[in-house]
mmCIF file of C-alpha atoms in Angstrom:
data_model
loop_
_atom_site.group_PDB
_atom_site.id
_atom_site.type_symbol
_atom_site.label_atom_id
_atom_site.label_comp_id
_atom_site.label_asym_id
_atom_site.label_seq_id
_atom_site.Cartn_x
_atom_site.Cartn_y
_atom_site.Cartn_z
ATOM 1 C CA UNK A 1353 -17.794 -8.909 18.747
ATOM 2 C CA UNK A 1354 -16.240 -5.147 18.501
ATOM 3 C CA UNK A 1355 -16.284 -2.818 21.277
ATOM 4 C CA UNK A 1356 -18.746 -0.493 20.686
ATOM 5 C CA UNK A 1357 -17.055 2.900 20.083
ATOM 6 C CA UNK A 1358 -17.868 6.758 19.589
ATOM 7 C CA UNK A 1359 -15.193 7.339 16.645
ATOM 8 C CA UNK A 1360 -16.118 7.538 12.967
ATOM 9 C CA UNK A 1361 -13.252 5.904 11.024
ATOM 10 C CA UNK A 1362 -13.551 7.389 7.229
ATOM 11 C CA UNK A 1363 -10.965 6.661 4.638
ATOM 12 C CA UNK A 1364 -11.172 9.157 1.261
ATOM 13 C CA UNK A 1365 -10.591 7.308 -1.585
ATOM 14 C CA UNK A 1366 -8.788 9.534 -4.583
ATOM 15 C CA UNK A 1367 -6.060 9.554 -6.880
ATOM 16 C CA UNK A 1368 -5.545 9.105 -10.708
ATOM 17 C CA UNK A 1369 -8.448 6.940 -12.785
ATOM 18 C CA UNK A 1370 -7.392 3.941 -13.819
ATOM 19 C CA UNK A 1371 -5.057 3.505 -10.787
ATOM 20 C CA UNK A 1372 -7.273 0.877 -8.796
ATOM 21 C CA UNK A 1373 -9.908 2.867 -6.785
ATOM 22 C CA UNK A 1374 -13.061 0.695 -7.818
ATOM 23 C CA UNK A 1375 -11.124 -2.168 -6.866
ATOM 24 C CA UNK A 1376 -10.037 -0.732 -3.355
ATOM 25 C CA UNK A 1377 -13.547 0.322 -2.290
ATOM 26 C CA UNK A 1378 -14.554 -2.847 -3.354
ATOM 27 C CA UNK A 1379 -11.775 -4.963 -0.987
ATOM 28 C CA UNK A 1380 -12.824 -2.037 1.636
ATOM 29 C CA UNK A 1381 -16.179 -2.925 1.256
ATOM 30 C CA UNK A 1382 -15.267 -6.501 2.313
ATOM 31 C CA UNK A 1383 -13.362 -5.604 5.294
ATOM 32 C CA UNK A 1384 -16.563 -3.904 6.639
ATOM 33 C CA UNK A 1385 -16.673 -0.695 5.431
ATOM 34 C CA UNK A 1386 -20.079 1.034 3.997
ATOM 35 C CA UNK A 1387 -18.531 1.734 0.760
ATOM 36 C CA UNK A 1388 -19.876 4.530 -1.482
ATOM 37 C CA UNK A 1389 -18.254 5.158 -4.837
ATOM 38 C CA UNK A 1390 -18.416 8.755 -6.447
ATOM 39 C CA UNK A 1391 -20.035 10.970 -4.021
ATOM 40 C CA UNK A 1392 -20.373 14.469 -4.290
ATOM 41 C CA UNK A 1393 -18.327 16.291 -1.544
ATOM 42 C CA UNK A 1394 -20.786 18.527 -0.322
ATOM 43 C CA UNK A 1395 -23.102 15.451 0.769
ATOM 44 C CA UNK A 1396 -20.102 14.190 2.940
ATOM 45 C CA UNK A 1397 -20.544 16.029 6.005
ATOM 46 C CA UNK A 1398 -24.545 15.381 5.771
ATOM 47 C CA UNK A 1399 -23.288 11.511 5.215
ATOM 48 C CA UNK A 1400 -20.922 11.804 8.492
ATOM 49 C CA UNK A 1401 -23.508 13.030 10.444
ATOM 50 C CA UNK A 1402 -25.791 9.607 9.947
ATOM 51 C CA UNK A 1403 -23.033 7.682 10.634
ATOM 52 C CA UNK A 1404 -22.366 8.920 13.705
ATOM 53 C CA UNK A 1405 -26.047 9.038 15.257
ATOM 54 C CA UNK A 1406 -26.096 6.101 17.551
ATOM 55 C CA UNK A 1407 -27.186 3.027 15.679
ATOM 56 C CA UNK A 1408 -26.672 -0.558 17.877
ATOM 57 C CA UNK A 1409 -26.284 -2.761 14.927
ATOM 58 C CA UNK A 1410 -23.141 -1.178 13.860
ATOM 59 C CA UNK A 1411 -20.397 -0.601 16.900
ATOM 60 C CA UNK A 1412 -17.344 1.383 15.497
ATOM 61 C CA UNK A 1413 -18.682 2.493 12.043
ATOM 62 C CA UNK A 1414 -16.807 2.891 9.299
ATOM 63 C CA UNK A 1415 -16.860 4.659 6.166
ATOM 64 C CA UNK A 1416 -14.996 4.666 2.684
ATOM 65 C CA UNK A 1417 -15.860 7.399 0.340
ATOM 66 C CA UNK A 1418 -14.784 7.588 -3.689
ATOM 67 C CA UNK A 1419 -14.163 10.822 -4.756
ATOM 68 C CA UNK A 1420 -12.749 11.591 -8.282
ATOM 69 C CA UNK A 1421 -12.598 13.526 -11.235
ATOM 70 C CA UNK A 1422 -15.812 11.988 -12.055
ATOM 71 C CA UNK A 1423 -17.784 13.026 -9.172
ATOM 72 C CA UNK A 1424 -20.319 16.162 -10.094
ATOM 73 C CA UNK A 1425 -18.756 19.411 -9.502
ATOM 74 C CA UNK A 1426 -15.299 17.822 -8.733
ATOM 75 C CA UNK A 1427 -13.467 20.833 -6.982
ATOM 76 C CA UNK A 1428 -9.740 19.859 -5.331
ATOM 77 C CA UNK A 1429 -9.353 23.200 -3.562
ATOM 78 C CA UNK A 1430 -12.970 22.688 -2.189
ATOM 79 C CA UNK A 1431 -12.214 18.962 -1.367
ATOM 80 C CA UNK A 1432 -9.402 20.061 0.480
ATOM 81 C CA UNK A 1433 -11.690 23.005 2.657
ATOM 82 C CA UNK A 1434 -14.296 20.454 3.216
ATOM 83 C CA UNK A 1435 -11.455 17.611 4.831
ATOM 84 C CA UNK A 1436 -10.174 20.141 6.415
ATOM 85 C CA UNK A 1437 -13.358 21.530 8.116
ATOM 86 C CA UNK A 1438 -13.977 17.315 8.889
ATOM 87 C CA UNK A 1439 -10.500 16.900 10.529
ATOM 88 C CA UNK A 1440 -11.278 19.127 13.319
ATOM 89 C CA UNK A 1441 -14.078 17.554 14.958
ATOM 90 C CA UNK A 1442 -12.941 15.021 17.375
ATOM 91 C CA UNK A 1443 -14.861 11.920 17.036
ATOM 92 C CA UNK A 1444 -13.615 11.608 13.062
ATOM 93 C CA UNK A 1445 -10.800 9.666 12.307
ATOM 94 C CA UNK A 1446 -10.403 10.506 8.903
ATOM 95 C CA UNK A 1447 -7.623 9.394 6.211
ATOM 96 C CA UNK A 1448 -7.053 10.319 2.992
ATOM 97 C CA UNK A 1449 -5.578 7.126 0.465
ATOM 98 C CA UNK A 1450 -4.328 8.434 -3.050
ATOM 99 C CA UNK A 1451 -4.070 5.988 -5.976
ATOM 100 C CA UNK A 1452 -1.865 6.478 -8.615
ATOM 101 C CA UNK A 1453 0.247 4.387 -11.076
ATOM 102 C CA UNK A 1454 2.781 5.932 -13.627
ATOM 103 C CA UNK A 1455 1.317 7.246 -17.040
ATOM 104 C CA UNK A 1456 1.732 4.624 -19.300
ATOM 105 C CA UNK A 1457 0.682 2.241 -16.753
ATOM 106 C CA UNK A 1458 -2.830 4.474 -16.738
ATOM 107 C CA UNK A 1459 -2.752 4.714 -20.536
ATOM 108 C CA UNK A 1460 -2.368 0.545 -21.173
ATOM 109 C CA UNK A 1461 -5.389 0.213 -18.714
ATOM 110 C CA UNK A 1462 -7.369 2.279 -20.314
ATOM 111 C CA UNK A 1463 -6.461 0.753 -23.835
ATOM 112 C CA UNK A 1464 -7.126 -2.706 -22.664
ATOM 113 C CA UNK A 1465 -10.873 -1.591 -21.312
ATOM 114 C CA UNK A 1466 -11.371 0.655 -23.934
ATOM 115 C CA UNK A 1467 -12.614 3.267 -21.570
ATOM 116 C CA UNK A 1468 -12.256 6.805 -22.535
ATOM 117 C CA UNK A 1469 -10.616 9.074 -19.793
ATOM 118 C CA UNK A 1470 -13.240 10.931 -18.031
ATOM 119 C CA UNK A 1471 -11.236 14.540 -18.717
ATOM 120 C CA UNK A 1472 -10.664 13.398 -21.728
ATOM 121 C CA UNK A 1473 -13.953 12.217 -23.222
ATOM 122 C CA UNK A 1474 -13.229 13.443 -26.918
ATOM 123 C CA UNK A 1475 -8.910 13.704 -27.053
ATOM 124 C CA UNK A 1476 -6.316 11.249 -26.660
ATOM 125 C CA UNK A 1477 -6.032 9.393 -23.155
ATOM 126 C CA UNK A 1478 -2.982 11.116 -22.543
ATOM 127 C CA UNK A 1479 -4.071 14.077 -22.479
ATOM 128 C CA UNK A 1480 -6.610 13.752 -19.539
ATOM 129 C CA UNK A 1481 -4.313 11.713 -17.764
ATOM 130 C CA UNK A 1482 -1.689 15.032 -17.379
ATOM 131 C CA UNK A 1483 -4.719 17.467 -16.863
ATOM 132 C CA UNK A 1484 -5.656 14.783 -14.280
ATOM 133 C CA UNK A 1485 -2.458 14.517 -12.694
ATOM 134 C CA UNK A 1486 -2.103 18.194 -12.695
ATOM 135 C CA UNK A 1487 -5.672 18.824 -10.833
ATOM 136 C CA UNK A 1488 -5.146 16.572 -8.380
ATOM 137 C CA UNK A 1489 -1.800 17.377 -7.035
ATOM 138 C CA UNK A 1490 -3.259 19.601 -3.679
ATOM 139 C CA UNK A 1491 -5.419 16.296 -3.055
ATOM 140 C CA UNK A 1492 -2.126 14.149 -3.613
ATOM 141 C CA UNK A 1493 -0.311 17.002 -0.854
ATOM 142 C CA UNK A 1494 -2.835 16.289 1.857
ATOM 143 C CA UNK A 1495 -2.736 12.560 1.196
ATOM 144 C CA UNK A 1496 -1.724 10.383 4.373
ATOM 145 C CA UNK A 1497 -1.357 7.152 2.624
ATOM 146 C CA UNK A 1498 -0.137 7.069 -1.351
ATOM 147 C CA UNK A 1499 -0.481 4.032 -2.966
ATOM 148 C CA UNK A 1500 1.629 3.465 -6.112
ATOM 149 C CA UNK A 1501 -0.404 0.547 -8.000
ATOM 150 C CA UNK A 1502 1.737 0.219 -11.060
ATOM 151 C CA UNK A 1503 2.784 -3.102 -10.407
ATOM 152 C CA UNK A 1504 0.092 -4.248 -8.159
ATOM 153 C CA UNK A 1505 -2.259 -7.095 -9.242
ATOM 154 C CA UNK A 1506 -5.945 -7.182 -7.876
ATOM 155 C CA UNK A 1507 -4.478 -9.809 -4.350
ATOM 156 C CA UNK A 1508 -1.668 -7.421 -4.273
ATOM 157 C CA UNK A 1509 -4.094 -4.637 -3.602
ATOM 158 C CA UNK A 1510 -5.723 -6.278 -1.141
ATOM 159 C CA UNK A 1511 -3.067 -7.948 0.443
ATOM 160 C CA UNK A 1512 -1.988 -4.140 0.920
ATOM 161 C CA UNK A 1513 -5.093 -2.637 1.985
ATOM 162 C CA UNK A 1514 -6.056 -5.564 4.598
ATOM 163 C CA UNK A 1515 -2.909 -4.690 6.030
ATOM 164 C CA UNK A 1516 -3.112 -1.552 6.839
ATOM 165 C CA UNK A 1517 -7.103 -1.201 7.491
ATOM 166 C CA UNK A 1518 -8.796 -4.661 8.288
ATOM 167 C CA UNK A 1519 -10.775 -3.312 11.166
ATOM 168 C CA UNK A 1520 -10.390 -4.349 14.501
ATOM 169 C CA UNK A 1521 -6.629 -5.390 14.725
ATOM 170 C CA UNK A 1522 -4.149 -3.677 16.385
ATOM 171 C CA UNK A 1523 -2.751 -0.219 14.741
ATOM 172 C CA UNK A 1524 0.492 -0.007 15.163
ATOM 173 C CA UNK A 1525 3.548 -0.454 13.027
ATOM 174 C CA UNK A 1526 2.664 -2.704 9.814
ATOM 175 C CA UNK A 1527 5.909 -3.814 8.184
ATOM 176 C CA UNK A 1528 5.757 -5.538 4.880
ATOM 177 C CA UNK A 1529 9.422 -7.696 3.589
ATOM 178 C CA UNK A 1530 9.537 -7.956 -0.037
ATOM 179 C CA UNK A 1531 12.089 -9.063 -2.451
ATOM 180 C CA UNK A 1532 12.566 -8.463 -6.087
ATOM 181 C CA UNK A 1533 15.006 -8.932 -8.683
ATOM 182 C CA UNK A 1534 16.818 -5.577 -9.651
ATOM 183 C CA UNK A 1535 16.627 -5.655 -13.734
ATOM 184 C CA UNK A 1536 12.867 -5.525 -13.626
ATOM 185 C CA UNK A 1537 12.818 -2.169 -11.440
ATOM 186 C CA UNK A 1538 13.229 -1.033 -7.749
ATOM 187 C CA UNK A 1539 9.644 -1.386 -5.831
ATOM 188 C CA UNK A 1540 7.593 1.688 -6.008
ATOM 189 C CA UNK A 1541 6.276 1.655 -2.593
ATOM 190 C CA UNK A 1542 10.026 0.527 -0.880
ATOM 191 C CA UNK A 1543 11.166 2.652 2.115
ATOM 192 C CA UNK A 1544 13.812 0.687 3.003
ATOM 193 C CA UNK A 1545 16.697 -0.842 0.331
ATOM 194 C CA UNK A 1546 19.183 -3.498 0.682
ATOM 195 C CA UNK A 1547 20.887 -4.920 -2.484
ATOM 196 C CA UNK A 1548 22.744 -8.397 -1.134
ATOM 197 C CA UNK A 1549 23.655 -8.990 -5.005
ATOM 198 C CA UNK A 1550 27.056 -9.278 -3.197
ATOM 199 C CA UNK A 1551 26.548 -12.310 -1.304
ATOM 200 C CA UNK A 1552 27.431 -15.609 -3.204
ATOM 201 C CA UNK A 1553 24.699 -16.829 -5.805
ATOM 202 C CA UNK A 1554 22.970 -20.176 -5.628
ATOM 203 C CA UNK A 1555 21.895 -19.464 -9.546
ATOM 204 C CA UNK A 1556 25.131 -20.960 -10.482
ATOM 205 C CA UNK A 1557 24.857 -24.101 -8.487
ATOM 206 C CA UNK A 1558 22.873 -26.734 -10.758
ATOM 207 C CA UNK A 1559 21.346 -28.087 -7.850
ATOM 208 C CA UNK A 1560 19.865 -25.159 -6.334
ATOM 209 C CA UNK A 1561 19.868 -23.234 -9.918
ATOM 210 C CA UNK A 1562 15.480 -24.034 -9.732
ATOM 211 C CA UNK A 1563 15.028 -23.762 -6.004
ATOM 212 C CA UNK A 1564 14.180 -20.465 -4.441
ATOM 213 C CA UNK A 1565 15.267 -18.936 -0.928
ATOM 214 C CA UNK A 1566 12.385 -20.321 0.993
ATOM 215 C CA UNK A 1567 13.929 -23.725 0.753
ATOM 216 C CA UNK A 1568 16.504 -24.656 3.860
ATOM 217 C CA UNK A 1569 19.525 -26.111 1.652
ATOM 218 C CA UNK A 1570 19.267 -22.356 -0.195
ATOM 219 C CA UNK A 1571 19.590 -20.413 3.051
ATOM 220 C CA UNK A 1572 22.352 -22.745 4.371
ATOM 221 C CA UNK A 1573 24.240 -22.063 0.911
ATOM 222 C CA UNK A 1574 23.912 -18.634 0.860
ATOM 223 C CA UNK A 1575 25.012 -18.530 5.087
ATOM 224 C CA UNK A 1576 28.146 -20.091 4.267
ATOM 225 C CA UNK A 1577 29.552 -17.097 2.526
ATOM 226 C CA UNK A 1578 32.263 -16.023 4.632
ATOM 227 C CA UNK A 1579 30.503 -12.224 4.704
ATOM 228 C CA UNK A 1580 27.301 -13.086 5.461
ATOM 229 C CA UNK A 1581 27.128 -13.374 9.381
ATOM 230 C CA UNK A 1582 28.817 -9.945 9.736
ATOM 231 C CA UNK A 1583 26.140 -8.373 7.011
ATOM 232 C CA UNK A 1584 23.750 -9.479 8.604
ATOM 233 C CA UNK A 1585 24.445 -8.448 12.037
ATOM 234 C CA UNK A 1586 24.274 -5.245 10.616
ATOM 235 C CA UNK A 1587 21.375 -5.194 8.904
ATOM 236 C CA UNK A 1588 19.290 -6.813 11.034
ATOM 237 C CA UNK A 1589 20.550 -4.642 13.889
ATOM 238 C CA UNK A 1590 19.820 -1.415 11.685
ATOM 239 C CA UNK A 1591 16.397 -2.259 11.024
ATOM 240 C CA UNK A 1592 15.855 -3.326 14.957
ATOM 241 C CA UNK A 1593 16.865 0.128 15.662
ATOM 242 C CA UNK A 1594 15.381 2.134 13.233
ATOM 243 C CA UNK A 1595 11.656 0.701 13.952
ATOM 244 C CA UNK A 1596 11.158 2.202 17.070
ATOM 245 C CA UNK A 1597 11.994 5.496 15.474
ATOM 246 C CA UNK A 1598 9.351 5.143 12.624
ATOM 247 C CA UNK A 1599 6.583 3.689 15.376
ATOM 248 C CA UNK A 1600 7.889 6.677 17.720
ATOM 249 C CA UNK A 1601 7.502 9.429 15.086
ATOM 250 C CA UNK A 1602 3.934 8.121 14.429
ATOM 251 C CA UNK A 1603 4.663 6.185 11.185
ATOM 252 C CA UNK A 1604 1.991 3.126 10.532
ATOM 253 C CA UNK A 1605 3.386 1.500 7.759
ATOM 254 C CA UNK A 1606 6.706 0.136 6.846
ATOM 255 C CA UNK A 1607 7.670 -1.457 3.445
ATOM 256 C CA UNK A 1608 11.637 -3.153 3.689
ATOM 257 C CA UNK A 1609 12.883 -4.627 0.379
ATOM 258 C CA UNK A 1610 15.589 -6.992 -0.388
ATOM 259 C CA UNK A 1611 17.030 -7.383 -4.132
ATOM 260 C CA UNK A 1612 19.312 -9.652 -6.026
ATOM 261 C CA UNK A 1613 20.011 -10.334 -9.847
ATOM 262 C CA UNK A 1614 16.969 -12.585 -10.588
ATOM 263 C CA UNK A 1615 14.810 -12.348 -7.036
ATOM 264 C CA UNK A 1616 14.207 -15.754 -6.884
ATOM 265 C CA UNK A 1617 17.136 -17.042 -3.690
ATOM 266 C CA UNK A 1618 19.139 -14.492 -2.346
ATOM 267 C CA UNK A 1619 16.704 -11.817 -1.910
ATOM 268 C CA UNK A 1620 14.006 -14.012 -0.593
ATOM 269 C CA UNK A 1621 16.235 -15.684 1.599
ATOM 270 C CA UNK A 1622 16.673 -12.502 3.697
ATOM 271 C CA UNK A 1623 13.083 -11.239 3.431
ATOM 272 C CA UNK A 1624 12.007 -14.950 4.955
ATOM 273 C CA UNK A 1625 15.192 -14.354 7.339
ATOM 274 C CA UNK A 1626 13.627 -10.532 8.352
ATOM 275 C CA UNK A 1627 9.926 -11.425 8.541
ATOM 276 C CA UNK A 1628 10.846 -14.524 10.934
ATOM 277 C CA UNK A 1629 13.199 -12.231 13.274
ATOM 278 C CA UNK A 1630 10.435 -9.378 13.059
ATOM 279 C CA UNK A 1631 7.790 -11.822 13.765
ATOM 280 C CA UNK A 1632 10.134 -12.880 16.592
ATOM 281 C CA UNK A 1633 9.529 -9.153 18.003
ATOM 282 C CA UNK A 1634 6.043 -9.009 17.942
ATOM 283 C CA UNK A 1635 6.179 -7.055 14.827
ATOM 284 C CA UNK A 1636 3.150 -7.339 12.379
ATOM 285 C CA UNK A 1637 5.053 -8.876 9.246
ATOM 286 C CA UNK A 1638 4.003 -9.590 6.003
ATOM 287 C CA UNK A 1639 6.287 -11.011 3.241
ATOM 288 C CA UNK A 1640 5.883 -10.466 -0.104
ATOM 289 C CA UNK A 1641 8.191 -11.904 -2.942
ATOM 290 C CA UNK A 1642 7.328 -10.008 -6.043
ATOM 291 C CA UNK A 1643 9.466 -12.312 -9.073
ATOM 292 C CA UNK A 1644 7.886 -15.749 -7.125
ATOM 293 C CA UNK A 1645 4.584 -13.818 -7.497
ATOM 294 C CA UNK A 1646 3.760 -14.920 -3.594
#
């Protein structure tokens, strides 16, 4: 059972349509939030104020709130006012999660549910999704989380957002270790980049040619290159000191990626090889390998 507590947590969720809102309220919604989808902004303080009156079947009550360019009298610059006007009081803890995804990411979604934009009820999809783009970019500026779902299936998504806001864990720094393979794209959502393309390459050893990283005679192929042990000293001792730094300067989410030519052994190798030291640390690690789709 939670501790009962005095602070509202509310997360604002916004961004582009088609980027994956619906489907983050509703993984919010299972992670114990009183989702509401498409709520008109002026009703949020009057909505904050129930919340907070003291209720005993809910201890530390929590809040997600959809707001988009479908929601009645959608004004940014107000939106923005209102937040700000919210972000003073004291017992709010308020966040503000943008969704987005690139534009012909947004236009293929909407083609494959044969939706019609909702700025763009009678013109081509494209053209709501840049008048969009372009009204939401002071929302976007205030944002204190910005998720990037263009390659992000539906347990993606909620891999991501139990991460960072399952309720009732501890809230410090949340790394995720991913790999990927470098001709299908750099990860969006990477803050940290290390190509080890340069370390010897199990893909041209027959026997390990279908095995991935994860598997022991992998790693101790790859650890017998005569640069690896001094690469990843260095590395690994990088990282060590930079997350201290990111925790320190009040950052609560941490995304380190490792890439290789088909990001299937090399790559994974040292994300598995990260997460374990990090874990090692007391770090909150989750590893993702994007090509192994795990």
């Amino acid at each position: 059972m939670r501790k009962k507590s005095n602070i509202l947590n509310l997360l604002l969720i916004t961004g582009m349509s088609g980027a994956g809102k619906s489907t983050a309220l509703s993984v919010l919604e299972d992670l114990e939030y009183e989702a509401i989808d498409n709520l008109p902004i002026n009703l949020l303080p009057s909505l904050i104020d129930l919340a907070m009156k003291n209720d005993p079947d809910h201890a530390n009550p929590a809040l997600a709130i959809g707001v988009d360019a479908r929601t009645r009298n959608f004004q940014p610059e107000n939106i923005v006012k209102v937040l700000s006007r919210i972000k003073e009081q004291e017992r709010i803890a308020i966040k503000i999660l943008y969704f987005d995804s690139g534009d012909e990411v947004l236009s293929a979604r909407f083609s494959e549910t044969r939706r019609r934009h909702p700025l763009a009820k009678d013109r081509p999809v494209s053209d709501g999704i840049a008048r969009e783009r372009q009204m939401m970019e002071v929302i976007k500026a205030q944002s204190d989380y910005i998720f990037d779902t263009s390659e992000y299936s539906i347990h993606d998504l909620r891999r991501v957002l139990s991460q960072h806001f399952e309720r009732g864990q501890d809230k410090g720094l949340s790394i995720s270790v991913s790999s990927f393979a470098y001709p299908k794209g750099l990860p969006r959502d990477a803050d940290l980049v290390f190509d080890v393309r340069f370390l010897r390459n199990p893909h041209y050893d027959e026997t390990l040619k279908a095995k991935t990283g994860r598997e022991e005679i992998v790693g101790e192929y790859i650890m017998r290159d005569p640069v690896f042990n001094s690469s990843w000293d260095k590395i690994s001792s990088l990282i060590l000191t930079l997350l201290p730094e990111y925790k320190k300067e009040g950052k609560s989410y941490l995304t380190i990626s490792f890439g290789c030519t088909g990001g299937k052994h090399r790559s994974v190798f040292l994300a598995e090889k990260l997460g374990a030291l990090l874990k090692e640390k007391n770090y909150q690690v989750n590893i993702h390998h994007r090509e192994l789709s795990l």
